[in-house]
Coordinates of C-alpha atoms in Angstrom, one line a residue:
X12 CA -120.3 -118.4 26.5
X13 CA -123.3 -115.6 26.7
X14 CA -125.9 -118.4 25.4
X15 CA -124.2 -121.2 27.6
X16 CA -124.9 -118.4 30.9
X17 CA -128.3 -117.9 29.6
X18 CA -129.6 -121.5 29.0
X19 CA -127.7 -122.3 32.4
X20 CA -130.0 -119.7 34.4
X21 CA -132.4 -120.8 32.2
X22 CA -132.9 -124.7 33.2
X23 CA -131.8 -123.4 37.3
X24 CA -134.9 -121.3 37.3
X25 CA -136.9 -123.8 35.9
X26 CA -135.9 -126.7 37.8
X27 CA -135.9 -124.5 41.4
X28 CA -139.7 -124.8 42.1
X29 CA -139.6 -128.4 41.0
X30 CA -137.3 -129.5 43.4
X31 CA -138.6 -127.1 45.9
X32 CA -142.4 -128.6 45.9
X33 CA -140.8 -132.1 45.8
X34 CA -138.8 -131.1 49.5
X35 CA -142.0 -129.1 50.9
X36 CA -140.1 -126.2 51.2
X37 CA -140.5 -122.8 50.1
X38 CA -143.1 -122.0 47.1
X39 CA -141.6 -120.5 43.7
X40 CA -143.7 -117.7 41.3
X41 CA -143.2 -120.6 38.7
X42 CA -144.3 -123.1 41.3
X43 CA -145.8 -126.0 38.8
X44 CA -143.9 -125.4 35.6
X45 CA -142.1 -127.7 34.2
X46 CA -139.8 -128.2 31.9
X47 CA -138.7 -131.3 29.2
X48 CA -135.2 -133.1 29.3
X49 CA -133.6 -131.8 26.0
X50 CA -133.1 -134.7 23.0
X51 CA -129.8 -134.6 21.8
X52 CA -126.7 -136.8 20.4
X53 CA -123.4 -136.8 21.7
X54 CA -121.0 -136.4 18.7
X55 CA -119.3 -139.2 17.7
X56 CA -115.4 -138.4 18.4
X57 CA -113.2 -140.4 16.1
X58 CA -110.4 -143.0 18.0
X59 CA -107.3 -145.1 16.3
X60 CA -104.2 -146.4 17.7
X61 CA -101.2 -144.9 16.4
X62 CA -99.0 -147.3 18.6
X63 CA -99.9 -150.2 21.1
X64 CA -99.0 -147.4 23.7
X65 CA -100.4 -143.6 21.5
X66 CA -104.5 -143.3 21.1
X67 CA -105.5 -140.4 19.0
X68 CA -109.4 -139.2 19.5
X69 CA -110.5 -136.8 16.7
X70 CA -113.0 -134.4 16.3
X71 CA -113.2 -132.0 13.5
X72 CA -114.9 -128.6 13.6
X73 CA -114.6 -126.1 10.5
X74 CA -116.4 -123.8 12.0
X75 CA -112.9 -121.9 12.9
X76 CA -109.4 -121.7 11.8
X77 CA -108.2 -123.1 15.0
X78 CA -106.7 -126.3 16.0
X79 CA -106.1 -127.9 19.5
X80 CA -104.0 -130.6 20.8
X81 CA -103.6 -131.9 23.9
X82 CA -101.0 -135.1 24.8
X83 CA -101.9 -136.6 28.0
X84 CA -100.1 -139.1 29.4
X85 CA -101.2 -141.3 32.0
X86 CA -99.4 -141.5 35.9
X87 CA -99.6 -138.1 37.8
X88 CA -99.2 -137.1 41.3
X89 CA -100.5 -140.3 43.0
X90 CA -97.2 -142.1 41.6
X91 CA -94.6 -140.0 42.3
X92 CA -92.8 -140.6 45.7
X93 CA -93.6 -138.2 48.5
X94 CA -89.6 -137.8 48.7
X95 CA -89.6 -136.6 45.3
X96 CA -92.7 -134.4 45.6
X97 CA -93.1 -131.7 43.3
X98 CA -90.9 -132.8 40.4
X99 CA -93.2 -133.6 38.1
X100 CA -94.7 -130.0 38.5
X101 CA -91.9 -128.6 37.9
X102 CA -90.9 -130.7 35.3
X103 CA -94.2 -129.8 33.6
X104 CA -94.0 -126.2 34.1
X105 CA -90.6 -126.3 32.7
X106 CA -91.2 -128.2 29.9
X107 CA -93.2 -125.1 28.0
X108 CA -90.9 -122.1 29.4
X109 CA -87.2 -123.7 29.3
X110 CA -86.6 -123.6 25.9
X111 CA -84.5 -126.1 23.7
X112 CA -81.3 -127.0 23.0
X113 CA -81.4 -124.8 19.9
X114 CA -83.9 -121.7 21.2
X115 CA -83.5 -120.2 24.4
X116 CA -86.3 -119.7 26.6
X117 CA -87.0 -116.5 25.6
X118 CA -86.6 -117.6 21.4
X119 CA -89.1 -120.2 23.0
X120 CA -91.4 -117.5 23.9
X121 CA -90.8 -115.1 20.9
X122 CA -91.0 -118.1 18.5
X123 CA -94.6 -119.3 20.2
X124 CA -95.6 -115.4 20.0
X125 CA -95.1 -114.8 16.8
X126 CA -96.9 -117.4 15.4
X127 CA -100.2 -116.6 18.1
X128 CA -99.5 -119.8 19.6
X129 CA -100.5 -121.1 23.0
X130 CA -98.2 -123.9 24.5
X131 CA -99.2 -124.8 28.4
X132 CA -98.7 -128.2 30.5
X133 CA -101.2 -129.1 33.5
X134 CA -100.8 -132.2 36.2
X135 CA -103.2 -134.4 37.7
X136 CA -104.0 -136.4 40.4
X137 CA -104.1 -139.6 37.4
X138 CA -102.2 -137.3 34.4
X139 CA -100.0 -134.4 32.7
X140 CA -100.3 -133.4 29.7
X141 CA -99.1 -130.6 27.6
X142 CA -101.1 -128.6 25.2
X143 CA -100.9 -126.6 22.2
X144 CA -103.8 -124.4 20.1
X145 CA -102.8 -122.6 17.2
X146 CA -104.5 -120.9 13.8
X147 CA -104.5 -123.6 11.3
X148 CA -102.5 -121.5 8.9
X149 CA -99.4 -121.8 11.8
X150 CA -100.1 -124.9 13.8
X151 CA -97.8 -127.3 11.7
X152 CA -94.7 -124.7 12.8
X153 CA -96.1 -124.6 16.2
X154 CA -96.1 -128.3 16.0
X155 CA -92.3 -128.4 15.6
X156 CA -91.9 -126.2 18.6
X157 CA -93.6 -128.7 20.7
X158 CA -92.2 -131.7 18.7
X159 CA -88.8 -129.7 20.2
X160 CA -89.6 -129.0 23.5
X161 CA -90.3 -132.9 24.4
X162 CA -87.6 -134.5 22.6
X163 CA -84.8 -131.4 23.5
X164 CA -85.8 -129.6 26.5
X165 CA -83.5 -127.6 27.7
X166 CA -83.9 -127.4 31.4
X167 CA -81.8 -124.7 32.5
X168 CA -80.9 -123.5 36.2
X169 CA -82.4 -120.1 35.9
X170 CA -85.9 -120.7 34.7
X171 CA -86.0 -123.8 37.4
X172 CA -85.0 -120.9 40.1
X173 CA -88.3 -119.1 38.4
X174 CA -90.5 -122.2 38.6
X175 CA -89.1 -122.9 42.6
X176 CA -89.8 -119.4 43.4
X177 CA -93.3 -119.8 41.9
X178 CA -94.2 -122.8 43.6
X179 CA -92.9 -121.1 47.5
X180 CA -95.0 -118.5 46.2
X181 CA -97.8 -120.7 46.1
X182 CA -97.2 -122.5 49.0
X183 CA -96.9 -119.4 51.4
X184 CA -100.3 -118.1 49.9
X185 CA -102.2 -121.5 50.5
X186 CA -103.2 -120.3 54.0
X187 CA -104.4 -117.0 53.6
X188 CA -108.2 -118.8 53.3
X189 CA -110.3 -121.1 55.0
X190 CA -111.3 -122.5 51.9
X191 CA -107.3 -123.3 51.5
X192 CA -106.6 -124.6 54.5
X193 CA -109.6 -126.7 55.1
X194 CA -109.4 -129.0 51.4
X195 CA -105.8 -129.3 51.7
X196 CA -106.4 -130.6 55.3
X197 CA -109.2 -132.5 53.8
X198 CA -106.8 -134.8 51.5
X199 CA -104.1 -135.1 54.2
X200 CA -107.0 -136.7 56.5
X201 CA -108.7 -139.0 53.9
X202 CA -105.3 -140.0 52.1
X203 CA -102.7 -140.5 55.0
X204 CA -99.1 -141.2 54.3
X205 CA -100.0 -141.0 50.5
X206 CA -99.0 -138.5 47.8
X207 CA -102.3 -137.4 47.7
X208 CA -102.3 -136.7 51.0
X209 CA -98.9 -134.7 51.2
X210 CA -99.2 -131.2 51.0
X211 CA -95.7 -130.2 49.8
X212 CA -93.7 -128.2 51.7
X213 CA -91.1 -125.4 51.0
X214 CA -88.2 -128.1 51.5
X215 CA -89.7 -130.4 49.2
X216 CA -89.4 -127.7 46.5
X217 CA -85.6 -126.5 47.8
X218 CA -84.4 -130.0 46.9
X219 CA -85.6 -129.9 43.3
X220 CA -82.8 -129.8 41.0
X221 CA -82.5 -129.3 37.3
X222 CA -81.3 -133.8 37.6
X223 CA -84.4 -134.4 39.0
X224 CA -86.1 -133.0 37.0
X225 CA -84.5 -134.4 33.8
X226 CA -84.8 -137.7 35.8
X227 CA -88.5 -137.4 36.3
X228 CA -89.1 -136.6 32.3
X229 CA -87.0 -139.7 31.5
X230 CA -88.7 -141.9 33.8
X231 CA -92.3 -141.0 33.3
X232 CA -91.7 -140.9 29.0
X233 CA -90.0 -144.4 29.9
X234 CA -93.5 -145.6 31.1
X235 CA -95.6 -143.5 29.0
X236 CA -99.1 -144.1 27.8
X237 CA -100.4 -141.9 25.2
X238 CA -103.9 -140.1 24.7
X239 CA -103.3 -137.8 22.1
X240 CA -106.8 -135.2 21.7
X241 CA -107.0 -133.6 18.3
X242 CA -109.9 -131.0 17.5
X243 CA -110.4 -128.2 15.1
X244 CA -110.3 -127.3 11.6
X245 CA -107.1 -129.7 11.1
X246 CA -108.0 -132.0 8.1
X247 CA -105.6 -131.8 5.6
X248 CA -102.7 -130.5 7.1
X249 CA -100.7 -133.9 7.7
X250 CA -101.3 -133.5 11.8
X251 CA -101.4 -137.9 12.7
X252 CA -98.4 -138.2 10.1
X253 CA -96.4 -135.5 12.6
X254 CA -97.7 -137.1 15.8
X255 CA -96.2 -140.2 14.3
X256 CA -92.9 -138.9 13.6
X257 CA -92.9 -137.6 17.3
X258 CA -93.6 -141.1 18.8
X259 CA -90.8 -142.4 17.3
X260 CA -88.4 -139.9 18.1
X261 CA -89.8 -140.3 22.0
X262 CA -88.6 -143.7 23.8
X263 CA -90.6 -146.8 23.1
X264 CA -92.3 -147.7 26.7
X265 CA -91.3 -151.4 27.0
X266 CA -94.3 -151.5 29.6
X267 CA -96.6 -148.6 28.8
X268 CA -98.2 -147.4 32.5
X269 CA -102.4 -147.5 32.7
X270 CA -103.7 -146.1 35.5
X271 CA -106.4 -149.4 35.6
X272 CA -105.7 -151.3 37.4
X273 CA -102.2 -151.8 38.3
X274 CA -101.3 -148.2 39.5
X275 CA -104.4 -147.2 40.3
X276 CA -104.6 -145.1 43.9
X277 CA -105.2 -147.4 46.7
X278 CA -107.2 -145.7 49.8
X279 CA -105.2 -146.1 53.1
X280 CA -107.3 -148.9 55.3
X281 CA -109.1 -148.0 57.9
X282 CA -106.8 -149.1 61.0
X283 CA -104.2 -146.7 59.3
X284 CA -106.2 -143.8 59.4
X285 CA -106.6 -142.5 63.0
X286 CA -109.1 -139.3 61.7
X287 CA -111.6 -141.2 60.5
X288 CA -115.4 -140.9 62.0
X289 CA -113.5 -137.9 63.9
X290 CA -113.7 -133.8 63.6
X291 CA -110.3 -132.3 62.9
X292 CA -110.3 -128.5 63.8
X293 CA -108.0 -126.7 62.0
X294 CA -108.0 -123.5 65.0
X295 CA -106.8 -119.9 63.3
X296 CA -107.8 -116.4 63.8
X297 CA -110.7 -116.6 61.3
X298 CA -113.8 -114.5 60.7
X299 CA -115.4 -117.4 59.4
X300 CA -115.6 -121.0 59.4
X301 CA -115.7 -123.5 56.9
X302 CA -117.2 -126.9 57.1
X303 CA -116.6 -130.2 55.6
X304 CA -118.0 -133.6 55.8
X305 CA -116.7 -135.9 53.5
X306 CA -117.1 -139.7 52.8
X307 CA -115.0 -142.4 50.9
X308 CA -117.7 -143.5 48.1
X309 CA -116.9 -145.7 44.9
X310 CA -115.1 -145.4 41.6
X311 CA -116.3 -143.9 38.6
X312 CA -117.2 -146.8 36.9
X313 CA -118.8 -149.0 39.8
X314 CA -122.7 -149.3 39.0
X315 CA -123.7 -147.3 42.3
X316 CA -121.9 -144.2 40.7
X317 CA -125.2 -143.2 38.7
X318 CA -127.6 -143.2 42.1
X319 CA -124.9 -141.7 43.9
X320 CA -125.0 -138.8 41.3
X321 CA -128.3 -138.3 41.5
X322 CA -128.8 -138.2 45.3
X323 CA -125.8 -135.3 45.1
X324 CA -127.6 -133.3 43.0
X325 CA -130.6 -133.5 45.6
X326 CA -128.5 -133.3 48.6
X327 CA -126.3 -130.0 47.6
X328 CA -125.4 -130.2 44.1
X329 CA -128.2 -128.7 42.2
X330 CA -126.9 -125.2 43.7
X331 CA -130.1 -122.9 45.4
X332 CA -132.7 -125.8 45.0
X333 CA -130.7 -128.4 46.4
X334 CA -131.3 -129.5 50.5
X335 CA -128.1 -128.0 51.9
X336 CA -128.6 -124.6 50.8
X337 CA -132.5 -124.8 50.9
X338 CA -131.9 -125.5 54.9
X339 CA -129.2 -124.2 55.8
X340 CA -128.7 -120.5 53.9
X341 CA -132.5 -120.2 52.5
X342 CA -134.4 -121.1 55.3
X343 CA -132.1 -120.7 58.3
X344 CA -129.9 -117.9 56.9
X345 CA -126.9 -120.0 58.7
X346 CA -124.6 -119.8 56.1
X347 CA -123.0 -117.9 52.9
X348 CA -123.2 -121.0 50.9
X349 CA -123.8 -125.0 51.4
X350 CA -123.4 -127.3 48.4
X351 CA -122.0 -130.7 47.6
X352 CA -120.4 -132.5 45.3
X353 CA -119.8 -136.6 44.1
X354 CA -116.2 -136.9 43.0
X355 CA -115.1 -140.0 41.2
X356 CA -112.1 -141.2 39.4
X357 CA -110.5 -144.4 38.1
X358 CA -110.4 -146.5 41.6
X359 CA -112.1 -144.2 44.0
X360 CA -114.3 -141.3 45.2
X361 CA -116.0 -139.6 47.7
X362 CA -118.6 -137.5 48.7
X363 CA -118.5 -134.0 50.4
X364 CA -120.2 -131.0 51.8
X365 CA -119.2 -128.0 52.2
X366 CA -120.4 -125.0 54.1
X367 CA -119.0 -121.4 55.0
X368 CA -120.9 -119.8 58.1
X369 CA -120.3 -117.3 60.9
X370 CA -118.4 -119.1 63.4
X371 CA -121.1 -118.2 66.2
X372 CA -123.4 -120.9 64.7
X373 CA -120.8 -123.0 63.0
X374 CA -121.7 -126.0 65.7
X375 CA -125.5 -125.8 64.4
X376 CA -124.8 -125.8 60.9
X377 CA -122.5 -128.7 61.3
X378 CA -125.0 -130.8 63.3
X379 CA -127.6 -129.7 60.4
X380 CA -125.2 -131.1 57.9
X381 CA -125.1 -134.3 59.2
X382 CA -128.7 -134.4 59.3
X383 CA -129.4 -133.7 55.8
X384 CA -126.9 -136.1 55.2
X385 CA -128.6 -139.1 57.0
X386 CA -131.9 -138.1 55.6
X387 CA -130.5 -139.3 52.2
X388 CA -130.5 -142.8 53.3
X389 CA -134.8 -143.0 54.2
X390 CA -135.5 -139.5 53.0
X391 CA -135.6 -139.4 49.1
X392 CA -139.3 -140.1 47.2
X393 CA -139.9 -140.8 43.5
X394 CA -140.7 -136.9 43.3
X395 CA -137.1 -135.8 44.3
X396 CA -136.0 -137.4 41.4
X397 CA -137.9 -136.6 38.6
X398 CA -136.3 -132.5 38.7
X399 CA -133.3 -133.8 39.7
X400 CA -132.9 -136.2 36.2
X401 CA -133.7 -133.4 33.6
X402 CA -131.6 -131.3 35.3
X403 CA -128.6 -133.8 35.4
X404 CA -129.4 -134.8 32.0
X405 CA -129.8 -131.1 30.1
X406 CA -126.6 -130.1 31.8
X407 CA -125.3 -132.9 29.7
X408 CA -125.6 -130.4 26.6
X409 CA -123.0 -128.4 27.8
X410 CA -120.4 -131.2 27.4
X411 CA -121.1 -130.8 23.9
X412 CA -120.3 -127.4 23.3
X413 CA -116.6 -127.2 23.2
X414 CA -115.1 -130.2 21.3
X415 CA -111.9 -129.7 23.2
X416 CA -114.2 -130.7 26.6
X417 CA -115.5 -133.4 24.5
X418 CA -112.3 -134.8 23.7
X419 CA -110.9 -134.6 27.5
X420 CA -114.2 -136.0 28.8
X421 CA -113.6 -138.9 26.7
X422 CA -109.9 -139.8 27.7
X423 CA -111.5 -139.4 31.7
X424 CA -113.5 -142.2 30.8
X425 CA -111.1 -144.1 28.9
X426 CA -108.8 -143.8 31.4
X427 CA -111.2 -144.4 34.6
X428 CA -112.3 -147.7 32.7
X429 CA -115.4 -146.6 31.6
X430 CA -117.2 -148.3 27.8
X431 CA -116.6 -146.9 24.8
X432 CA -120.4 -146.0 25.3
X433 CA -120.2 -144.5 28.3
X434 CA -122.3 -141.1 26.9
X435 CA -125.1 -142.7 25.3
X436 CA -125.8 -144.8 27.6
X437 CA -125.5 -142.1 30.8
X438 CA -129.2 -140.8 30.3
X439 CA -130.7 -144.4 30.6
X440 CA -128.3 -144.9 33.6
X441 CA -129.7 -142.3 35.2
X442 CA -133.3 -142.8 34.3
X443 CA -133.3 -146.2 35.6
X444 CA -132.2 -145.1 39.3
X445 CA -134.7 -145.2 42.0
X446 CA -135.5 -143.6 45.0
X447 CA -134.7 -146.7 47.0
X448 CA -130.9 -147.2 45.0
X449 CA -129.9 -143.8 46.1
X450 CA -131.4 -144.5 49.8
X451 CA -129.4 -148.1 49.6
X452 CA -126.0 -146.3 48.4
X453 CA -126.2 -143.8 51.2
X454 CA -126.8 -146.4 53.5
X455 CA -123.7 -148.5 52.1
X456 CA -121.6 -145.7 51.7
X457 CA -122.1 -143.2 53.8
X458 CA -122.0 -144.3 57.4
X459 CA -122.1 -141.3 60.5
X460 CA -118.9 -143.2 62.4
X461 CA -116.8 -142.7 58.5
X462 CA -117.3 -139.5 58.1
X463 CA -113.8 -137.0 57.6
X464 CA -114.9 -133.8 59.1
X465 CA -112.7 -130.7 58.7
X466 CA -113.7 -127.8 60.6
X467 CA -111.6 -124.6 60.5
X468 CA -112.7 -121.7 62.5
X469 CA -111.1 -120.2 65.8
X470 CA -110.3 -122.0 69.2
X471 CA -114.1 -121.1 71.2
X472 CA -116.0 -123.6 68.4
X473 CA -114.0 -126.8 70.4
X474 CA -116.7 -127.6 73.1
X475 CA -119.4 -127.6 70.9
X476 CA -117.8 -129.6 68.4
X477 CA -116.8 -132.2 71.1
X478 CA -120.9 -132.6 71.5
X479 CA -121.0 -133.9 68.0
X480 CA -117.9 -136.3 67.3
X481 CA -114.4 -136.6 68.9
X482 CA -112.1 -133.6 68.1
X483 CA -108.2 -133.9 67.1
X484 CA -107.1 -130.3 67.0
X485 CA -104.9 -128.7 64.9
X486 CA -103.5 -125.0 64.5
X487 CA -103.7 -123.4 61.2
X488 CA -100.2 -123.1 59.1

């Protein structure tokens, strides 16, 4: 982690003046210096079918006694029902602190100790999985604990009350920032009358019982589509025999569930979404205000992605040397931080800003936003994009550091229909973009009267946001 910190300052520092000469903006001490992209190979991670519906990806690394395995299984939140919102949650967060029908959630717990085990479960917009690590000396008895836990759970009425009251927990905390308030608000605006778009409520979780929750495991195993990650020093041990045994004692999907490109997330049209190309402010007794512009974009494997990409790391995703921050915090001292980011997954994605200012000048950084937005569609040269390509391209290194990244990297792009070749090709991807491809995917994708706007500051900032777009106020949970 030290040396990932270091080379990471390292290639920021480097790149800053690059991208700072390219923009005419301010001069750097290591104004002209320049650094190479890095040569490197990804590693070549090993995948077999255990079943028409289980895909294993291996990666072996001796380096330590440890081993890793994550199941993930295809289907998360953007299937389940909005009236049956947050059972698969808790489902998940049961599934590792219930216990079985033969430990008790505590035996669970002391069994998982004593071995120095780690056994945790995570949902997704697309997944859930559960995961296990272990020393290799222990991990084939800390197999059998997992093997147990998802062909016997045991979910019992006093640790659901201890996942419920977890999850009100969380729900009563989720407006104590700006930051909280304004991406939830975000995905309710973008994705309408979705899943995605519902943020859960307190009733949502009251209704949970320990049958929907047993229902929920049924049904989504019923379905399931395997991507099994294996990594570590695991040769030898028997580990694919095991995961074997545990298929079979798991139901046989009669129609295995892929994200692509039956269940994939369908964006709300445009008549059905009254917020588009409109500011929604999000009024509260804040000291600050955040901003966010965001805009529907493309999937992750459309052939746009790559410029896109590239024209966010110009815009705001190359951190200090990036536009946004360069205008709006360096030069104009308007705001704590401005970035973006390009998020895409299997059948969508969009593009946002962000910003977090003093709500006095919260109009003007807004209206500055916009414009360094537009100026990615006639404002991007050749020179932008040479910094902005080696950076992109040595940050690739770090995927290669952890194989257990490695591994989930490559069931993202399984899963979001990407070629088995995906990595190797990325760096030619990249280098073959132009200045006039990311200009030309701005253009097509990012249009002024489509923009989600999420503004969340107090009550005064209205008339001046009525000077920029129509406002549809809202008060702050």
């Amino acid at each position: 982690m030290k040396y990932r910190s270091i080379l990471i300052l390292l290639i920021v520092l480097i790149s800053a003046p690059l991208l700072s000469r390219s923009a005419g903006r301010t001069n750097s001490l290591l104004e002209g210096l320049k650094i190479p992209a890095l040569d490197f190979t990804p590693p070549t991670v090993d995948m077999r079918d255990l079943t028409d519906y289980a895909t294993l990806y291996r990666l072996p690394d001796n380096t330590l006694p440890v081993i890793s395995l994550r199941i993930v299984i295809e289907g998360g939140t953007d299937l389940e029902p909005i009236d049956n919102a947050g059972n698969l949650s808790a489902m998940a967060a049961m599934l590792g602190t219930s216990g079985t029908s033969k430990l008790s959630p505590t035996e669970l717990a002391n069994s998982l100790a004593l071995l120095g085990a780690s056994l945790s479960t995570n949902v997704s917009d697309q997944t859930w999985e559960i995961s296990l690590d272990a020393m290799r000396p222990d991990f084939m008895q800390a197999l059998d604990l997992l093997i147990q836990v998802l062909t016997d759970t045991n979910f019992d009425e006093s640790t659901l009350g201890t996942v419920k009251n977890q999850m009100i927990s969380s729900i009563r905390s989720r407006s104590d920032s700006p930051d909280n308030i304004g991406f939830l608000k975000l995905g309710e605006i973008m994705y309408p009358n979705t899943r995605r778009g519902y943020v859960i409520q307190e009733s949502d979780v009251n209704r949970i019982s320990t049958q929907s929750v047993k229902q929920t495991l049924q049904n989504r195993l019923s379905k399931a589509r395997y991507h099994i990650a294996l990594d570590g020093n695991f040769e030898g041990l028997g580990v694919e025999r095991k995961l074997v045994e545990l298929l079979r004692l798991l139901p046989v999907p009669k129609e295995p569930l892929s994200v692509l490109p039956d269940h994939a997330f369908k964006i709300p049209s445009e008549k059905d979404n009254p917020y588009r190309g409109k500011i929604v402010h999000v009024t509260g007794d804040f000291s600050q205000s955040l901003l966010i512009v965001a805009s529907p974009t493309l999937a992750h494997n459309a052939d746009e992605y790559y410029a896109l990409q590239l024209g966010n790391h110009i815009l705001g995703g190359g951190s200090f040397t990036s536009r946004l921050m360069q205008e709006i915090r360096v030069k104009r001292g308007l705001a704590y931080y401005a970035y973006s980011y390009n998020r895409s997954k299997a059948a969508d994605g969009y593009l946002a800003a962000v910003s977090a200012t003093r709500s006095d000048r919260a109009g003007e950084t807004l209206e500055l936003m916009l414009q360094m937005i537009e100026g990615m569609k006639t404002n991007v040269t050749e020179s932008d994009l040479e910094p902005a390509r080696t950076a992109i391209l040595n940050s690739l290194v770090f995927l290669y550091t952890d194989p257990t990244e490695i591994l989930s990297d490559q069931i993202r792009f399984r899963i979001d229909g990407l070629p088995p070749e995906y990595l190797t090709q990325f760096p030619n991807r990249i280098k073959g973009v132009s200045a006039e491809q990311i200009k030309s995917a701005f253009k097509k994708y990012v249009n002024r009267d489509d923009l989600f706007i999420v503004v969340v500051g107090p009550e005064s900032l209205a008339k001046g946001l009525r000077n920029i777009a129509p406002v549809i106020t809202m008060k702050a949970p």
